[in-house]
Amino acid sequence: MPAVDVLLPARAVFQPVIDLDTGHVVAVETHAGPPAPSAVARAEPFPGAAAHAPETGHFAMRADPAAEDVRRAVAAARATADLGTQLPLQIGLRAETLAAQGEEFLAELHRGLGAAGRRPHEVILCVGGGFPPAQRPAVQAALARLRRTGYLIGLAGVGAAHVPLDLLVDASPYLVKIDPELARRTGTDPRRAALVTALVELAHRLGTHVLAPGLATEEQVLHQRELGVRLVQGSALAPPEWRPGMRVTVPVAARDEPRRERPESTLGPRVAEFTLPALTMPHTATADEVLDVLNAETGTTSVVLTDDRQRPWATVDRTRFLLRLSGAYGHALYAHKPAANLADAPRLVPHTVPAVAALRAAGREDDRVYDDLVVTDEVGRCLGIVRVADLIRGLSP
């Protein structure tokens, strides 16, 4: 009898978040699949399992959408950990989950992500779904707790889902993920293009990023670039089977493409507008561990070493680090010692300062003019990095 192939759902799907300015992958979005059929089957004979969620986790997850949402988030982090990438991780959550759960939910999510090897500042929690007025206070309180813990916040479906615009102010999101259908149709619908242009300008003034997902053609990608969108996703850039470390395809705009002018403001754009997710590692990481990460993520210009409170401890500049290790006896001398021995003091800039002030600060050190700047939040935690070349391009007349 011929063998019969059994098709099972993929454990997880991975999508790169790509920076159009550099062409590099700056984060990985992961979607976990449903629980294994065997696990669900074991839970089904217990109709009262919902009353005993801690003991019968899989059945409870089927019965409780919020618990299933948490399970998928943790499973996504574990699946990404199995691939060995240190790139920031983007995970989706439903707004209804935040509204339905309290401190216990946040603690469970935090424990699960920590067990998967992810620290809060390495995770972008992208919240989607509707934001009904009745749920707004609960959702907003949960978002505030997540931000205090150190997680980066994203809001998904903006432009089509019910996302009040003032929530972009109150939630202080790291990124705004516009609706995929809206992003795809901007090239053929001037009104939708005007809407995305307005969202991009709003995001710039609020110091956040716009992410355009679901782009299926090269023309759609190039049109998003024309509208001022910097972060993109979609099948036009990476195949469905993409995994971290695989190549991505980034369309190149024509050289004579007109530069999109941004309305002037008194102080100009803030540094937060140019901030990219940082690749971070514990300050105890060895030089060999950092070398492995730099070899795996070829687009990474620096690694930020952080302490237990997510505060920048040191920065490893890619070029200088590799030169030191490749020199005579370099690997033998440093490989098993702390990478901090080959690192520099981080050049810190608060996320609220004007970009021009950050550029001036970068120019004060002649030997480190082009080193990445480390952007920090109100309590000194790492929010990301800024490449000096991006500041120069963004501020050039």
Coordinates of C-alpha atoms in Angstrom, one line a residue:
M1 CA 0.0 0.0 0.0
P2 CA 1.4 3.4 -0.9
A3 CA 2.4 5.7 1.9
V4 CA -0.2 8.4 2.8
D5 CA 1.1 11.8 3.7
V6 CA -0.6 13.4 6.6
L7 CA -0.6 17.2 6.4
L8 CA -0.4 18.8 9.8
P9 CA -0.5 22.6 10.5
A10 CA 2.9 24.2 10.6
R11 CA 4.2 24.8 14.1
A12 CA 5.0 28.4 13.4
V13 CA 5.2 30.8 10.5
F14 CA 8.0 33.4 10.3
Q15 CA 7.9 36.7 8.5
P16 CA 10.8 39.2 8.4
V17 CA 10.3 42.9 9.2
I18 CA 12.5 44.7 6.7
D19 CA 13.9 48.2 6.9
L20 CA 13.7 49.7 3.4
D21 CA 16.4 52.2 4.0
T22 CA 19.1 49.5 4.6
G23 CA 17.5 46.4 3.1
H24 CA 18.1 44.4 6.2
V25 CA 15.8 42.4 8.5
V26 CA 15.4 44.2 11.8
A27 CA 12.9 41.9 13.5
V28 CA 11.1 38.6 13.1
E29 CA 7.3 38.3 13.3
T30 CA 6.2 34.8 14.4
H31 CA 2.7 33.3 14.3
A32 CA 2.3 30.0 16.2
G33 CA 0.1 27.2 14.9
P34 CA -2.8 25.5 16.8
P35 CA -2.0 23.0 19.5
A36 CA -1.2 19.5 18.4
P37 CA -4.2 17.3 17.7
S38 CA -3.1 14.7 20.2
A39 CA -3.0 17.3 23.0
V40 CA -6.5 18.5 22.1
A41 CA -7.8 14.9 22.0
R42 CA -6.5 14.2 25.5
A43 CA -8.3 17.2 26.8
E44 CA -11.7 16.5 25.2
P45 CA -13.0 13.8 27.6
F46 CA -13.1 16.2 30.5
P47 CA -16.1 18.5 30.0
G48 CA -15.4 20.2 33.3
A49 CA -11.9 21.1 32.5
A50 CA -12.6 24.8 32.1
A51 CA -13.1 25.0 35.8
H52 CA -9.6 23.6 36.3
A53 CA -7.6 25.5 33.8
P54 CA -4.2 25.1 35.6
E55 CA -4.5 21.3 35.5
T56 CA -6.0 20.9 32.1
G57 CA -4.2 23.5 30.1
H58 CA -4.9 22.4 26.5
F59 CA -8.7 22.1 26.9
A60 CA -8.9 25.3 28.8
M61 CA -7.1 27.0 26.0
R62 CA -9.7 25.8 23.5
A63 CA -12.5 27.0 25.7
D64 CA -10.9 30.4 26.6
P65 CA -9.8 32.6 23.6
A66 CA -7.7 34.7 25.9
A67 CA -5.7 31.7 27.2
E68 CA -5.3 30.4 23.7
D69 CA -4.0 33.9 22.7
V70 CA -1.4 33.7 25.5
R71 CA -0.5 30.1 24.5
R72 CA 0.2 31.2 20.9
A73 CA 2.3 34.1 22.0
V74 CA 4.5 31.9 24.1
A75 CA 4.6 29.1 21.5
A76 CA 5.7 31.7 18.9
A77 CA 8.6 32.8 21.2
R78 CA 9.7 29.2 21.7
A79 CA 9.5 28.4 18.0
T80 CA 11.7 31.4 17.3
A81 CA 14.2 30.4 20.1
D82 CA 14.6 27.0 18.4
L83 CA 16.0 28.8 15.3
G84 CA 18.7 30.5 17.4
T85 CA 18.1 34.1 16.2
Q86 CA 18.7 37.1 18.4
L87 CA 16.7 39.5 16.3
P88 CA 13.9 41.3 18.1
L89 CA 10.7 39.3 18.1
Q90 CA 7.3 40.6 17.0
I91 CA 4.2 38.7 18.4
G92 CA 0.5 39.4 17.9
L93 CA -2.0 39.7 20.8
R94 CA -5.7 40.5 20.7
A95 CA -7.0 43.6 22.4
E96 CA -9.8 41.5 23.8
T97 CA -7.2 39.4 25.6
L98 CA -5.8 42.5 27.3
A99 CA -9.3 43.6 28.2
A100 CA -10.4 40.3 29.6
Q101 CA -7.3 39.6 31.7
G102 CA -5.4 41.4 34.5
E103 CA -2.2 41.0 36.4
E104 CA -2.4 37.2 36.2
F105 CA -2.4 37.3 32.4
L106 CA 0.5 39.6 32.2
A107 CA 2.5 37.5 34.7
E108 CA 1.7 34.3 32.7
L109 CA 2.8 36.0 29.5
H110 CA 5.9 37.3 31.1
R111 CA 6.9 34.0 32.5
G112 CA 6.3 32.2 29.2
L113 CA 8.4 34.6 27.2
G114 CA 11.1 34.6 29.7
A115 CA 11.2 30.8 29.7
A116 CA 11.6 31.0 25.9
G117 CA 14.7 33.1 26.4
R118 CA 13.2 36.5 25.6
R119 CA 13.6 39.6 27.7
P120 CA 10.9 42.3 27.5
H121 CA 12.9 44.9 25.5
E122 CA 13.5 42.2 22.8
V123 CA 9.8 41.7 22.2
I124 CA 7.3 43.8 20.2
L125 CA 3.8 43.0 21.4
C126 CA 1.5 44.0 18.5
V127 CA -2.0 44.4 19.7
G128 CA -4.8 44.0 17.1
G129 CA -8.6 43.7 17.0
G130 CA -11.2 46.2 17.9
F131 CA -11.0 48.7 20.8
P132 CA -14.6 49.2 21.9
P133 CA -15.1 52.2 24.2
A134 CA -16.2 49.9 27.0
Q135 CA -13.0 48.0 26.9
R136 CA -10.7 51.0 26.4
P137 CA -9.8 51.6 30.1
A138 CA -8.8 47.9 30.6
V139 CA -6.8 47.7 27.4
Q140 CA -5.1 51.0 28.1
A141 CA -4.2 49.9 31.7
A142 CA -2.8 46.6 30.4
L143 CA -0.7 48.4 27.7
A144 CA 0.7 50.7 30.3
R145 CA 1.7 47.7 32.5
L146 CA 3.4 46.1 29.5
R147 CA 5.3 49.3 28.7
R148 CA 6.4 49.6 32.4
T149 CA 7.8 46.1 32.3
G150 CA 9.8 47.0 29.2
Y151 CA 7.9 45.5 26.3
L152 CA 7.7 47.4 23.0
I153 CA 4.1 48.0 22.0
G154 CA 2.6 47.9 18.5
L155 CA -1.0 48.6 17.4
A156 CA -2.2 46.5 14.4
G157 CA -4.9 47.1 11.8
V158 CA -4.7 50.9 12.0
G159 CA -6.6 52.5 9.2
A160 CA -9.3 49.8 9.0
A161 CA -9.9 48.3 12.4
H162 CA -11.5 50.4 15.2
V163 CA -8.4 52.0 16.7
P164 CA -9.1 55.4 18.2
L165 CA -6.4 57.9 17.1
D166 CA -5.9 59.2 20.6
L167 CA -4.9 55.7 21.6
L168 CA -1.8 56.3 19.6
V169 CA -1.0 59.1 22.1
D170 CA -2.0 57.3 25.2
A171 CA -0.4 53.9 24.4
S172 CA 2.9 55.4 23.1
P173 CA 3.3 52.5 20.6
Y174 CA 6.7 51.6 19.2
L175 CA 5.1 50.9 15.9
V176 CA 1.8 51.3 14.1
K177 CA 1.0 48.4 11.8
I178 CA -1.5 49.5 9.1
D179 CA -4.1 47.2 7.7
P180 CA -2.7 44.9 5.0
E181 CA -5.5 45.5 2.5
L182 CA -5.1 49.2 3.0
A183 CA -1.4 48.9 2.3
R184 CA -1.9 46.9 -0.8
R185 CA -4.5 49.2 -2.4
T186 CA -2.7 52.5 -1.9
G187 CA -1.1 52.2 -5.4
T188 CA -4.4 52.1 -7.2
D189 CA -6.6 54.2 -4.9
P190 CA -5.5 57.8 -4.3
R191 CA -7.8 58.2 -1.3
R192 CA -6.3 55.3 0.5
A193 CA -2.8 56.6 -0.4
A194 CA -3.8 59.9 1.2
L195 CA -4.9 58.0 4.3
V196 CA -1.6 56.2 4.6
T197 CA 0.3 59.4 4.0
A198 CA -1.6 61.0 6.9
L199 CA -0.9 58.0 9.2
V200 CA 2.8 58.3 8.3
E201 CA 2.9 62.0 9.1
L202 CA 1.0 61.4 12.4
A203 CA 3.5 58.6 13.3
H204 CA 6.4 60.9 12.6
R205 CA 5.1 63.6 14.8
L206 CA 4.4 61.0 17.6
G207 CA 7.8 59.5 17.3
T208 CA 6.7 56.0 16.2
H209 CA 7.1 53.8 13.2
V210 CA 4.7 52.7 10.5
L211 CA 4.8 49.0 9.4
A212 CA 3.1 48.0 6.1
P213 CA 2.4 44.3 6.0
G214 CA 1.0 42.0 3.3
L215 CA 2.8 43.5 0.3
A216 CA 2.6 41.1 -2.6
T217 CA 4.3 42.9 -5.5
E218 CA 7.4 45.0 -6.1
E219 CA 5.2 47.9 -7.1
Q220 CA 3.4 47.8 -3.7
V221 CA 6.7 47.9 -1.9
L222 CA 8.0 50.8 -3.9
H223 CA 4.8 52.7 -3.4
Q224 CA 5.0 52.4 0.3
R225 CA 8.5 53.8 0.2
E226 CA 7.2 56.8 -1.8
L227 CA 4.6 57.3 0.9
G228 CA 7.3 57.5 3.6
V229 CA 6.8 54.0 5.1
R230 CA 10.1 52.5 6.2
L231 CA 9.2 49.0 7.7
V232 CA 7.5 46.5 5.4
Q233 CA 6.5 42.8 5.2
G234 CA 5.0 40.5 2.6
S235 CA 5.5 37.8 0.0
A236 CA 7.1 40.3 -2.3
L237 CA 10.1 40.4 0.1
A238 CA 10.3 36.8 1.4
P239 CA 8.7 33.5 0.6
P240 CA 6.3 31.7 3.0
E241 CA 9.0 29.2 4.0
W242 CA 11.4 32.0 5.1
R243 CA 13.4 31.5 8.2
P244 CA 15.8 33.8 10.0
G245 CA 19.1 33.8 8.2
M246 CA 17.6 33.3 4.7
R247 CA 17.9 36.0 2.1
V248 CA 15.2 38.6 1.5
T249 CA 14.4 40.5 -1.8
V250 CA 14.2 44.3 -1.5
P251 CA 13.1 46.2 -4.5
V252 CA 15.4 49.2 -5.3
A253 CA 13.9 52.5 -6.2
A254 CA 15.0 54.5 -9.2
R255 CA 17.9 56.8 -8.4
D256 CA 16.0 59.8 -9.7
E257 CA 13.0 59.1 -7.5
P258 CA 11.9 62.5 -5.9
R259 CA 12.5 62.8 -2.2
R260 CA 9.4 62.9 -0.2
E261 CA 9.5 66.2 1.7
R262 CA 8.3 66.3 5.3
P263 CA 6.5 69.3 6.7
E264 CA 8.9 71.3 8.8
S265 CA 8.4 71.7 12.6
T266 CA 10.1 73.9 15.1
L267 CA 12.6 71.3 16.3
G268 CA 12.5 68.9 13.4
P269 CA 11.9 65.2 13.7
R270 CA 12.7 63.4 17.0
V271 CA 15.3 60.7 17.3
A272 CA 12.5 58.2 18.0
E273 CA 11.5 58.5 14.3
F274 CA 14.8 57.0 13.3
T275 CA 15.0 54.3 16.0
L276 CA 15.3 50.7 14.9
P277 CA 15.0 47.6 17.0
A278 CA 18.3 46.8 18.7
L279 CA 19.9 43.4 18.8
T280 CA 20.6 42.9 22.5
M281 CA 22.4 40.4 24.6
P282 CA 23.1 40.1 28.3
H283 CA 26.2 42.0 29.5
T284 CA 27.7 38.6 30.6
A285 CA 27.8 37.3 27.0
T286 CA 31.1 36.0 25.8
A287 CA 32.9 37.2 22.7
D288 CA 32.3 33.9 21.0
E289 CA 28.5 34.2 21.6
V290 CA 28.5 37.7 20.1
L291 CA 30.5 36.4 17.2
D292 CA 28.0 33.7 16.5
V293 CA 25.2 36.4 16.5
L294 CA 27.1 38.7 14.1
N295 CA 27.8 35.8 11.8
A296 CA 24.1 34.8 11.7
E297 CA 22.8 38.4 11.4
T298 CA 25.0 39.9 8.7
G299 CA 23.0 43.2 8.5
T300 CA 23.6 44.0 12.2
T301 CA 25.9 46.9 12.8
S302 CA 26.1 46.6 16.5
V303 CA 25.1 44.6 19.5
V304 CA 23.9 46.3 22.7
L305 CA 24.9 44.6 25.9
T306 CA 22.2 45.2 28.6
D307 CA 22.0 44.5 32.3
D308 CA 19.3 42.8 34.2
R309 CA 17.2 45.9 34.2
Q310 CA 17.4 46.3 30.4
R311 CA 19.7 49.2 30.6
P312 CA 22.5 49.6 28.1
W313 CA 25.8 48.4 29.6
A314 CA 28.0 48.5 26.5
T315 CA 27.9 48.5 22.7
V316 CA 29.8 46.1 20.5
D317 CA 30.6 47.8 17.1
R318 CA 30.6 45.1 14.4
T319 CA 33.7 46.4 12.5
R320 CA 36.0 46.9 15.5
F321 CA 34.9 43.7 17.2
L322 CA 35.6 41.6 14.1
L323 CA 38.9 43.3 13.5
R324 CA 40.1 42.6 17.1
L325 CA 39.0 38.9 16.9
S326 CA 40.6 38.3 13.5
G327 CA 44.0 39.8 14.5
A328 CA 46.9 37.7 15.7
Y329 CA 45.8 35.4 18.6
G330 CA 42.6 37.5 18.8
H331 CA 40.2 34.6 19.0
A332 CA 42.4 32.7 21.4
L333 CA 42.7 35.7 23.7
Y334 CA 39.1 36.9 23.7
A335 CA 36.7 34.2 22.6
H336 CA 35.8 32.8 26.0
K337 CA 36.0 36.1 27.9
P338 CA 33.2 38.7 28.3
A339 CA 32.4 40.5 25.1
A340 CA 32.3 43.7 27.2
N341 CA 36.2 43.6 27.0
L342 CA 35.9 44.4 23.3
A343 CA 33.0 46.8 23.7
D344 CA 32.6 50.6 24.2
A345 CA 30.6 52.7 26.5
P346 CA 27.1 53.1 25.0
R347 CA 26.3 56.5 23.4
L348 CA 22.9 57.1 24.9
V349 CA 20.2 59.5 23.6
P350 CA 16.7 59.8 25.1
H351 CA 13.9 59.0 22.7
T352 CA 12.4 62.4 23.1
V353 CA 15.4 64.5 21.9
P354 CA 15.4 66.1 18.4
A355 CA 17.3 64.1 15.8
V356 CA 19.5 67.1 15.1
A357 CA 20.7 67.1 18.7
A358 CA 21.5 63.4 18.5
L359 CA 23.5 64.0 15.3
R360 CA 25.5 66.8 17.0
A361 CA 26.2 64.4 20.0
A362 CA 27.4 61.8 17.5
G363 CA 29.9 64.3 16.1
R364 CA 31.6 65.0 19.4
E365 CA 33.7 61.8 19.4
D366 CA 36.0 61.8 16.3
D367 CA 36.9 58.1 16.6
R368 CA 33.3 57.0 17.0
V369 CA 31.4 59.4 14.8
Y370 CA 29.5 56.7 12.9
D371 CA 28.9 54.3 15.9
D372 CA 25.2 53.5 16.5
L373 CA 23.5 55.6 19.1
V374 CA 21.5 53.7 21.8
V375 CA 18.0 55.1 22.4
T376 CA 16.6 54.9 25.9
D377 CA 13.2 55.4 27.5
E378 CA 12.2 57.5 30.5
V379 CA 13.9 55.1 33.0
G380 CA 17.0 54.4 31.0
R381 CA 16.0 51.1 29.3
C382 CA 17.1 50.3 25.8
L383 CA 14.5 51.1 23.2
G384 CA 16.6 50.5 20.1
I385 CA 19.4 52.0 18.1
V386 CA 19.9 54.8 15.6
R387 CA 22.3 54.6 12.8
V388 CA 24.1 57.9 12.2
A389 CA 23.9 57.5 8.5
D390 CA 20.1 57.5 8.8
L391 CA 20.2 60.8 10.7
I392 CA 22.4 62.3 8.0
R393 CA 20.0 61.2 5.2
G394 CA 16.9 62.2 7.2
L395 CA 18.1 65.7 8.0
S396 CA 19.8 66.5 4.7
P397 CA 18.0 69.4 2.8

